[in-house]
């Protein structure tokens, strides 16, 4: 609850006006029609029905549901900016309605707003900690955000120049492969390093930094897309997702 308050502390308070029974029934009828259209895949028409529901009942806690539903339509229509606006309005009316955060998080994720998506899915996960889908979305958003931050950090050339390798030493007891220049990193060298890591031995920090900097230079020179010709009597093994476990990757081959 506290986190929800922090997220929305800059928004102006919205006056909640509960509708009459007649008005509520009219709005709910529009919502029901919208639900049927949404289930049939007619997202644009469904959004129009939710708009009618909002017009009929514009400022009650129930209206948050209509905004969240219309936001879902906009997500499906890939109108992510509109989805975020609707989710914001829904949250203003009812900060405890979970689906508003979920819709906004989905839209932010689609727009690669990873910090905002992570924030929204974190709220959803805290509100419903046992919900498997909410947990998976939160973990995925966090993973993508970290990957983005890592990518941004290694892409800054100025940061790499601040590292003074001369002040770093390699422990004389280190028995794994070393190198002086990029050309030293051959296939044989990589196999030696793999054997070293398979034995669960560590690599000195200086050598790790040297490898990262060398790989950055190599990736800059390499093509981003290549064609590989595989002879009919041979095969190629594609290693997919190992969930970040390099030790598992080493033992696949």
PDB file of C-alpha atoms in Angstrom:
ATOM      1  CA  UNK A   1       0.000   0.000   0.000  1.00  0.00           C
ATOM      2  CA  UNK A   2       2.823   2.370   0.895  1.00  0.00           C
ATOM      3  CA  UNK A   3       4.505   1.781  -2.464  1.00  0.00           C
ATOM      4  CA  UNK A   4       1.240   2.463  -4.283  1.00  0.00           C
ATOM      5  CA  UNK A   5       1.008   5.787  -2.442  1.00  0.00           C
ATOM      6  CA  UNK A   6       4.579   6.678  -3.384  1.00  0.00           C
ATOM      7  CA  UNK A   7       3.975   5.940  -7.048  1.00  0.00           C
ATOM      8  CA  UNK A   8       0.913   8.182  -7.177  1.00  0.00           C
ATOM      9  CA  UNK A   9       1.907  10.930  -4.764  1.00  0.00           C
ATOM     10  CA  UNK A  10       2.250  13.560  -7.521  1.00  0.00           C
ATOM     11  CA  UNK A  11      -1.237  13.025  -8.948  1.00  0.00           C
ATOM     12  CA  UNK A  12      -4.029  15.391  -8.069  1.00  0.00           C
ATOM     13  CA  UNK A  13      -6.748  13.794  -5.919  1.00  0.00           C
ATOM     14  CA  UNK A  14      -9.801  12.726  -7.888  1.00  0.00           C
ATOM     15  CA  UNK A  15     -13.242  13.263  -6.458  1.00  0.00           C
ATOM     16  CA  UNK A  16     -15.073   9.951  -6.326  1.00  0.00           C
ATOM     17  CA  UNK A  17     -18.769  10.213  -7.133  1.00  0.00           C
ATOM     18  CA  UNK A  18     -20.754   7.023  -6.692  1.00  0.00           C
ATOM     19  CA  UNK A  19     -23.456   6.671  -9.354  1.00  0.00           C
ATOM     20  CA  UNK A  20     -27.119   5.922  -8.941  1.00  0.00           C
ATOM     21  CA  UNK A  21     -28.265   2.349  -9.479  1.00  0.00           C
ATOM     22  CA  UNK A  22     -29.753   3.323 -12.839  1.00  0.00           C
ATOM     23  CA  UNK A  23     -26.501   4.917 -14.049  1.00  0.00           C
ATOM     24  CA  UNK A  24     -24.445   1.968 -12.816  1.00  0.00           C
ATOM     25  CA  UNK A  25     -26.651  -0.535 -14.639  1.00  0.00           C
ATOM     26  CA  UNK A  26     -26.325   1.452 -17.868  1.00  0.00           C
ATOM     27  CA  UNK A  27     -22.517   1.584 -17.550  1.00  0.00           C
ATOM     28  CA  UNK A  28     -22.308  -2.110 -16.678  1.00  0.00           C
ATOM     29  CA  UNK A  29     -24.385  -2.972 -19.744  1.00  0.00           C
ATOM     30  CA  UNK A  30     -21.850  -1.166 -21.942  1.00  0.00           C
ATOM     31  CA  UNK A  31     -19.032  -3.007 -20.162  1.00  0.00           C
ATOM     32  CA  UNK A  32     -20.696  -6.367 -20.772  1.00  0.00           C
ATOM     33  CA  UNK A  33     -21.040  -5.571 -24.478  1.00  0.00           C
ATOM     34  CA  UNK A  34     -17.390  -4.527 -24.542  1.00  0.00           C
ATOM     35  CA  UNK A  35     -16.335  -7.783 -22.895  1.00  0.00           C
ATOM     36  CA  UNK A  36     -18.132  -9.824 -25.555  1.00  0.00           C
ATOM     37  CA  UNK A  37     -16.520  -7.838 -28.359  1.00  0.00           C
ATOM     38  CA  UNK A  38     -13.098  -8.175 -26.734  1.00  0.00           C
ATOM     39  CA  UNK A  39     -13.475 -11.947 -26.434  1.00  0.00           C
ATOM     40  CA  UNK A  40     -14.308 -12.114 -30.146  1.00  0.00           C
ATOM     41  CA  UNK A  41     -11.120 -10.171 -30.978  1.00  0.00           C
ATOM     42  CA  UNK A  42     -12.874  -6.939 -31.991  1.00  0.00           C
ATOM     43  CA  UNK A  43     -10.717  -4.720 -29.802  1.00  0.00           C
ATOM     44  CA  UNK A  44     -11.556  -1.420 -31.459  1.00  0.00           C
ATOM     45  CA  UNK A  45     -15.308  -1.915 -31.060  1.00  0.00           C
ATOM     46  CA  UNK A  46     -14.773  -3.145 -27.507  1.00  0.00           C
ATOM     47  CA  UNK A  47     -12.821   0.027 -26.683  1.00  0.00           C
ATOM     48  CA  UNK A  48     -15.751   2.090 -27.950  1.00  0.00           C
ATOM     49  CA  UNK A  49     -18.132   0.262 -25.597  1.00  0.00           C
ATOM     50  CA  UNK A  50     -15.833   0.838 -22.652  1.00  0.00           C
ATOM     51  CA  UNK A  51     -15.762   4.510 -23.637  1.00  0.00           C
ATOM     52  CA  UNK A  52     -19.561   4.553 -23.416  1.00  0.00           C
ATOM     53  CA  UNK A  53     -19.328   2.953 -19.979  1.00  0.00           C
ATOM     54  CA  UNK A  54     -16.886   5.663 -18.868  1.00  0.00           C
ATOM     55  CA  UNK A  55     -19.174   8.392 -20.176  1.00  0.00           C
ATOM     56  CA  UNK A  56     -22.138   6.890 -18.333  1.00  0.00           C
ATOM     57  CA  UNK A  57     -20.210   6.480 -15.060  1.00  0.00           C
ATOM     58  CA  UNK A  58     -17.173   8.802 -15.232  1.00  0.00           C
ATOM     59  CA  UNK A  59     -15.907   9.097 -11.672  1.00  0.00           C
ATOM     60  CA  UNK A  60     -16.564   6.152  -9.391  1.00  0.00           C
ATOM     61  CA  UNK A  61     -14.273   3.338  -8.295  1.00  0.00           C
ATOM     62  CA  UNK A  62     -16.077   1.093 -10.790  1.00  0.00           C
ATOM     63  CA  UNK A  63     -14.849   3.389 -13.566  1.00  0.00           C
ATOM     64  CA  UNK A  64     -11.302   2.164 -12.886  1.00  0.00           C
ATOM     65  CA  UNK A  65     -12.401  -1.200 -14.301  1.00  0.00           C
ATOM     66  CA  UNK A  66     -13.654   0.418 -17.500  1.00  0.00           C
ATOM     67  CA  UNK A  67     -10.388   2.299 -17.936  1.00  0.00           C
ATOM     68  CA  UNK A  68      -8.354  -0.866 -17.327  1.00  0.00           C
ATOM     69  CA  UNK A  69     -10.463  -2.770 -19.840  1.00  0.00           C
ATOM     70  CA  UNK A  70     -10.049  -0.060 -22.451  1.00  0.00           C
ATOM     71  CA  UNK A  71      -6.322   0.023 -21.705  1.00  0.00           C
ATOM     72  CA  UNK A  72      -6.228  -3.715 -22.454  1.00  0.00           C
ATOM     73  CA  UNK A  73      -7.862  -3.014 -25.815  1.00  0.00           C
ATOM     74  CA  UNK A  74      -5.223  -0.387 -26.558  1.00  0.00           C
ATOM     75  CA  UNK A  75      -2.458  -2.836 -25.628  1.00  0.00           C
ATOM     76  CA  UNK A  76      -3.886  -5.352 -28.105  1.00  0.00           C
ATOM     77  CA  UNK A  77      -4.192  -2.585 -30.727  1.00  0.00           C
ATOM     78  CA  UNK A  78      -0.582  -1.566 -29.926  1.00  0.00           C
ATOM     79  CA  UNK A  79      -1.689   1.936 -28.916  1.00  0.00           C
ATOM     80  CA  UNK A  80       0.562   1.750 -25.885  1.00  0.00           C
ATOM     81  CA  UNK A  81       0.562   5.456 -25.086  1.00  0.00           C
ATOM     82  CA  UNK A  82      -3.230   5.466 -24.817  1.00  0.00           C
ATOM     83  CA  UNK A  83      -3.082   2.333 -22.686  1.00  0.00           C
ATOM     84  CA  UNK A  84      -0.773   4.096 -20.222  1.00  0.00           C
ATOM     85  CA  UNK A  85      -3.045   7.151 -20.062  1.00  0.00           C
ATOM     86  CA  UNK A  86      -6.084   4.989 -19.347  1.00  0.00           C
ATOM     87  CA  UNK A  87      -4.244   2.979 -16.705  1.00  0.00           C
ATOM     88  CA  UNK A  88      -3.150   6.229 -15.028  1.00  0.00           C
ATOM     89  CA  UNK A  89      -6.756   7.414 -14.903  1.00  0.00           C
ATOM     90  CA  UNK A  90      -7.894   4.109 -13.473  1.00  0.00           C
ATOM     91  CA  UNK A  91      -5.229   4.212 -10.770  1.00  0.00           C
ATOM     92  CA  UNK A  92      -6.330   7.727  -9.863  1.00  0.00           C
ATOM     93  CA  UNK A  93      -9.865   6.449  -9.300  1.00  0.00           C
ATOM     94  CA  UNK A  94      -8.923   3.250  -7.470  1.00  0.00           C
ATOM     95  CA  UNK A  95      -5.257   2.758  -6.502  1.00  0.00           C
ATOM     96  CA  UNK A  96      -6.054  -0.746  -5.259  1.00  0.00           C
ATOM     97  CA  UNK A  97      -7.333  -2.072  -8.584  1.00  0.00           C
ATOM     98  CA  UNK A  98      -4.524  -4.423  -9.609  1.00  0.00           C
ATOM     99  CA  UNK A  99      -5.283  -4.696 -13.315  1.00  0.00           C
ATOM    100  CA  UNK A 100      -4.561  -0.990 -13.877  1.00  0.00           C
ATOM    101  CA  UNK A 101      -0.936  -1.529 -12.862  1.00  0.00           C
ATOM    102  CA  UNK A 102      -0.776  -4.714 -14.906  1.00  0.00           C
ATOM    103  CA  UNK A 103      -2.047  -2.960 -18.060  1.00  0.00           C
ATOM    104  CA  UNK A 104       0.309  -0.032 -17.550  1.00  0.00           C
ATOM    105  CA  UNK A 105       3.232  -2.358 -16.918  1.00  0.00           C
ATOM    106  CA  UNK A 106       2.447  -4.303 -20.108  1.00  0.00           C
ATOM    107  CA  UNK A 107       2.351  -1.085 -22.145  1.00  0.00           C
ATOM    108  CA  UNK A 108       5.623   0.163 -20.641  1.00  0.00           C
ATOM    109  CA  UNK A 109       7.223  -3.215 -21.345  1.00  0.00           C
ATOM    110  CA  UNK A 110       6.132  -3.044 -24.990  1.00  0.00           C
ATOM    111  CA  UNK A 111       7.667   0.439 -25.255  1.00  0.00           C
ATOM    112  CA  UNK A 112      10.879  -0.799 -23.597  1.00  0.00           C
ATOM    113  CA  UNK A 113      10.284   1.471 -20.587  1.00  0.00           C
ATOM    114  CA  UNK A 114      11.853  -1.224 -18.447  1.00  0.00           C
ATOM    115  CA  UNK A 115      12.258   0.777 -15.235  1.00  0.00           C
ATOM    116  CA  UNK A 116       8.582   1.778 -15.266  1.00  0.00           C
ATOM    117  CA  UNK A 117       7.440  -1.704 -16.254  1.00  0.00           C
ATOM    118  CA  UNK A 118       9.481  -3.197 -13.401  1.00  0.00           C
ATOM    119  CA  UNK A 119       7.947  -0.731 -10.969  1.00  0.00           C
ATOM    120  CA  UNK A 120       4.379  -1.596 -12.019  1.00  0.00           C
ATOM    121  CA  UNK A 121       4.866  -5.356 -12.004  1.00  0.00           C
ATOM    122  CA  UNK A 122       6.587  -5.095  -8.627  1.00  0.00           C
ATOM    123  CA  UNK A 123       3.439  -3.464  -7.255  1.00  0.00           C
ATOM    124  CA  UNK A 124       1.266  -6.182  -8.800  1.00  0.00           C
ATOM    125  CA  UNK A 125       3.504  -8.910  -7.396  1.00  0.00           C
ATOM    126  CA  UNK A 126       3.378  -7.380  -3.913  1.00  0.00           C
ATOM    127  CA  UNK A 127      -0.406  -7.087  -4.049  1.00  0.00           C
ATOM    128  CA  UNK A 128      -0.869 -10.678  -5.258  1.00  0.00           C
ATOM    129  CA  UNK A 129       2.363 -12.516  -4.329  1.00  0.00           C
ATOM    130  CA  UNK A 130       0.926 -15.948  -5.180  1.00  0.00           C
ATOM    131  CA  UNK A 131      -0.064 -15.008  -8.721  1.00  0.00           C
ATOM    132  CA  UNK A 132       2.299 -16.933 -11.029  1.00  0.00           C
ATOM    133  CA  UNK A 133       1.815 -14.682 -14.057  1.00  0.00           C
ATOM    134  CA  UNK A 134       2.441 -11.490 -12.070  1.00  0.00           C
ATOM    135  CA  UNK A 135       5.617 -12.993 -10.607  1.00  0.00           C
ATOM    136  CA  UNK A 136       6.885 -14.069 -14.037  1.00  0.00           C
ATOM    137  CA  UNK A 137       6.194 -10.639 -15.553  1.00  0.00           C
ATOM    138  CA  UNK A 138       8.000  -8.934 -12.664  1.00  0.00           C
ATOM    139  CA  UNK A 139      11.025 -11.216 -12.965  1.00  0.00           C
ATOM    140  CA  UNK A 140      11.126 -10.813 -16.747  1.00  0.00           C
ATOM    141  CA  UNK A 141      10.963  -7.008 -16.512  1.00  0.00           C
ATOM    142  CA  UNK A 142      13.761  -7.003 -13.912  1.00  0.00           C
ATOM    143  CA  UNK A 143      15.890  -9.289 -16.060  1.00  0.00           C
ATOM    144  CA  UNK A 144      15.434  -7.113 -19.142  1.00  0.00           C
ATOM    145  CA  UNK A 145      16.140  -3.939 -17.162  1.00  0.00           C
ATOM    146  CA  UNK A 146      19.408  -5.376 -15.848  1.00  0.00           C
ATOM    147  CA  UNK A 147      20.391  -6.487 -19.329  1.00  0.00           C
ATOM    148  CA  UNK A 148      19.700  -2.993 -20.647  1.00  0.00           C
ATOM    149  CA  UNK A 149      21.737  -1.354 -17.897  1.00  0.00           C
ATOM    150  CA  UNK A 150      24.609  -3.761 -18.520  1.00  0.00           C
ATOM    151  CA  UNK A 151      24.481  -3.091 -22.246  1.00  0.00           C
ATOM    152  CA  UNK A 152      24.523   0.655 -21.642  1.00  0.00           C
ATOM    153  CA  UNK A 153      27.441   0.386 -19.236  1.00  0.00           C
ATOM    154  CA  UNK A 154      29.701  -1.591 -21.567  1.00  0.00           C
ATOM    155  CA  UNK A 155      28.812   0.594 -24.551  1.00  0.00           C
ATOM    156  CA  UNK A 156      30.347   3.670 -22.934  1.00  0.00           C
ATOM    157  CA  UNK A 157      33.921   3.819 -24.179  1.00  0.00           C
ATOM    158  CA  UNK A 158      34.779   6.541 -21.680  1.00  0.00           C
ATOM    159  CA  UNK A 159      34.059   4.161 -18.799  1.00  0.00           C
ATOM    160  CA  UNK A 160      36.492   1.515 -20.058  1.00  0.00           C
ATOM    161  CA  UNK A 161      39.300   4.030 -20.353  1.00  0.00           C
ATOM    162  CA  UNK A 162      38.996   4.793 -16.626  1.00  0.00           C
ATOM    163  CA  UNK A 163      40.152   1.285 -15.728  1.00  0.00           C
ATOM    164  CA  UNK A 164      43.867   1.267 -14.974  1.00  0.00           C
ATOM    165  CA  UNK A 165      44.979  -2.287 -15.696  1.00  0.00           C
ATOM    166  CA  UNK A 166      48.578  -1.434 -14.782  1.00  0.00           C
ATOM    167  CA  UNK A 167      47.536  -1.129 -11.145  1.00  0.00           C
ATOM    168  CA  UNK A 168      45.994  -4.613 -11.154  1.00  0.00           C
ATOM    169  CA  UNK A 169      47.905  -7.844 -10.700  1.00  0.00           C
ATOM    170  CA  UNK A 170      47.332 -11.484 -11.568  1.00  0.00           C
ATOM    171  CA  UNK A 171      47.969 -13.918  -8.732  1.00  0.00           C
ATOM    172  CA  UNK A 172      51.146 -15.923  -9.513  1.00  0.00           C
ATOM    173  CA  UNK A 173      49.235 -19.043  -8.411  1.00  0.00           C
ATOM    174  CA  UNK A 174      46.802 -18.662 -11.331  1.00  0.00           C
ATOM    175  CA  UNK A 175      47.310 -21.620 -13.691  1.00  0.00           C
ATOM    176  CA  UNK A 176      44.745 -20.862 -16.404  1.00  0.00           C
ATOM    177  CA  UNK A 177      45.347 -19.331 -19.863  1.00  0.00           C
ATOM    178  CA  UNK A 178      46.352 -15.691 -20.239  1.00  0.00           C
ATOM    179  CA  UNK A 179      46.716 -13.353 -23.203  1.00  0.00           C
ATOM    180  CA  UNK A 180      48.279 -10.044 -24.169  1.00  0.00           C
ATOM    181  CA  UNK A 181      46.274  -9.077 -27.270  1.00  0.00           C
ATOM    182  CA  UNK A 182      42.989  -9.992 -28.928  1.00  0.00           C
ATOM    183  CA  UNK A 183      44.701 -12.198 -31.497  1.00  0.00           C
ATOM    184  CA  UNK A 184      45.867 -14.468 -28.656  1.00  0.00           C
ATOM    185  CA  UNK A 185      42.252 -15.524 -28.004  1.00  0.00           C
ATOM    186  CA  UNK A 186      42.087 -18.517 -30.314  1.00  0.00           C
ATOM    187  CA  UNK A 187      39.773 -21.534 -30.306  1.00  0.00           C
ATOM    188  CA  UNK A 188      42.419 -23.527 -28.457  1.00  0.00           C
ATOM    189  CA  UNK A 189      42.725 -20.731 -25.874  1.00  0.00           C
ATOM    190  CA  UNK A 190      38.946 -20.744 -25.327  1.00  0.00           C
ATOM    191  CA  UNK A 191      38.933 -24.515 -24.803  1.00  0.00           C
ATOM    192  CA  UNK A 192      41.707 -24.159 -22.226  1.00  0.00           C
ATOM    193  CA  UNK A 193      39.656 -21.494 -20.428  1.00  0.00           C
ATOM    194  CA  UNK A 194      36.573 -23.724 -20.512  1.00  0.00           C
ATOM    195  CA  UNK A 195      38.527 -26.590 -18.969  1.00  0.00           C
ATOM    196  CA  UNK A 196      39.775 -24.206 -16.288  1.00  0.00           C
ATOM    197  CA  UNK A 197      36.215 -23.114 -15.485  1.00  0.00           C
ATOM    198  CA  UNK A 198      34.838 -26.653 -15.603  1.00  0.00           C
ATOM    199  CA  UNK A 199      37.243 -27.443 -12.789  1.00  0.00           C
ATOM    200  CA  UNK A 200      35.454 -24.656 -10.859  1.00  0.00           C
ATOM    201  CA  UNK A 201      38.589 -22.506 -10.733  1.00  0.00           C
ATOM    202  CA  UNK A 202      38.410 -18.724 -10.712  1.00  0.00           C
ATOM    203  CA  UNK A 203      39.779 -16.222 -13.219  1.00  0.00           C
ATOM    204  CA  UNK A 204      41.629 -13.120 -11.941  1.00  0.00           C
ATOM    205  CA  UNK A 205      39.662  -9.875 -12.105  1.00  0.00           C
ATOM    206  CA  UNK A 206      42.298  -8.204 -14.292  1.00  0.00           C
ATOM    207  CA  UNK A 207      42.044 -10.996 -16.862  1.00  0.00           C
ATOM    208  CA  UNK A 208      38.233 -10.835 -16.831  1.00  0.00           C
ATOM    209  CA  UNK A 209      38.321  -7.095 -17.544  1.00  0.00           C
ATOM    210  CA  UNK A 210      40.895  -7.623 -20.296  1.00  0.00           C
ATOM    211  CA  UNK A 211      38.656 -10.260 -21.888  1.00  0.00           C
ATOM    212  CA  UNK A 212      35.596  -8.007 -21.762  1.00  0.00           C
ATOM    213  CA  UNK A 213      37.454  -5.072 -23.312  1.00  0.00           C
ATOM    214  CA  UNK A 214      38.958  -7.337 -25.967  1.00  0.00           C
ATOM    215  CA  UNK A 215      35.562  -8.833 -26.797  1.00  0.00           C
ATOM    216  CA  UNK A 216      34.021  -5.365 -27.110  1.00  0.00           C
ATOM    217  CA  UNK A 217      36.628  -4.522 -29.742  1.00  0.00           C
ATOM    218  CA  UNK A 218      36.087  -7.852 -31.511  1.00  0.00           C
ATOM    219  CA  UNK A 219      32.296  -7.434 -31.555  1.00  0.00           C
ATOM    220  CA  UNK A 220      32.709  -3.945 -33.026  1.00  0.00           C
ATOM    221  CA  UNK A 221      34.637  -5.432 -35.929  1.00  0.00           C
ATOM    222  CA  UNK A 222      32.362  -8.450 -36.455  1.00  0.00           C
ATOM    223  CA  UNK A 223      29.284  -8.597 -38.674  1.00  0.00           C
ATOM    224  CA  UNK A 224      25.985  -8.528 -36.804  1.00  0.00           C
ATOM    225  CA  UNK A 225      24.494 -11.135 -39.149  1.00  0.00           C
ATOM    226  CA  UNK A 226      26.304 -13.947 -40.940  1.00  0.00           C
ATOM    227  CA  UNK A 227      25.376 -16.907 -43.138  1.00  0.00           C
ATOM    228  CA  UNK A 228      26.631 -20.348 -42.155  1.00  0.00           C
ATOM    229  CA  UNK A 229      26.803 -23.107 -44.746  1.00  0.00           C
ATOM    230  CA  UNK A 230      26.347 -26.554 -43.211  1.00  0.00           C
ATOM    231  CA  UNK A 231      27.388 -29.518 -45.422  1.00  0.00           C
ATOM    232  CA  UNK A 232      24.764 -32.217 -45.913  1.00  0.00           C
ATOM    233  CA  UNK A 233      26.808 -34.807 -44.014  1.00  0.00           C
ATOM    234  CA  UNK A 234      27.397 -32.520 -41.026  1.00  0.00           C
ATOM    235  CA  UNK A 235      25.263 -30.777 -38.432  1.00  0.00           C
ATOM    236  CA  UNK A 236      25.357 -27.655 -36.302  1.00  0.00           C
ATOM    237  CA  UNK A 237      24.362 -27.474 -32.645  1.00  0.00           C
ATOM    238  CA  UNK A 238      22.496 -24.360 -31.522  1.00  0.00           C
ATOM    239  CA  UNK A 239      22.712 -23.698 -27.796  1.00  0.00           C
ATOM    240  CA  UNK A 240      19.620 -21.853 -26.597  1.00  0.00           C
ATOM    241  CA  UNK A 241      18.598 -20.416 -23.250  1.00  0.00           C
ATOM    242  CA  UNK A 242      20.567 -21.750 -20.282  1.00  0.00           C
ATOM    243  CA  UNK A 243      19.047 -19.176 -17.901  1.00  0.00           C
ATOM    244  CA  UNK A 244      22.330 -17.368 -17.414  1.00  0.00           C
ATOM    245  CA  UNK A 245      24.099 -20.419 -16.011  1.00  0.00           C
ATOM    246  CA  UNK A 246      27.531 -20.399 -17.665  1.00  0.00           C
ATOM    247  CA  UNK A 247      28.494 -23.567 -15.775  1.00  0.00           C
ATOM    248  CA  UNK A 248      25.559 -25.353 -17.449  1.00  0.00           C
ATOM    249  CA  UNK A 249      26.631 -23.997 -20.834  1.00  0.00           C
ATOM    250  CA  UNK A 250      30.112 -25.435 -20.354  1.00  0.00           C
ATOM    251  CA  UNK A 251      28.716 -28.903 -19.735  1.00  0.00           C
ATOM    252  CA  UNK A 252      26.274 -28.986 -22.668  1.00  0.00           C
ATOM    253  CA  UNK A 253      28.981 -29.859 -25.189  1.00  0.00           C
TER     254      UNK A 253
END
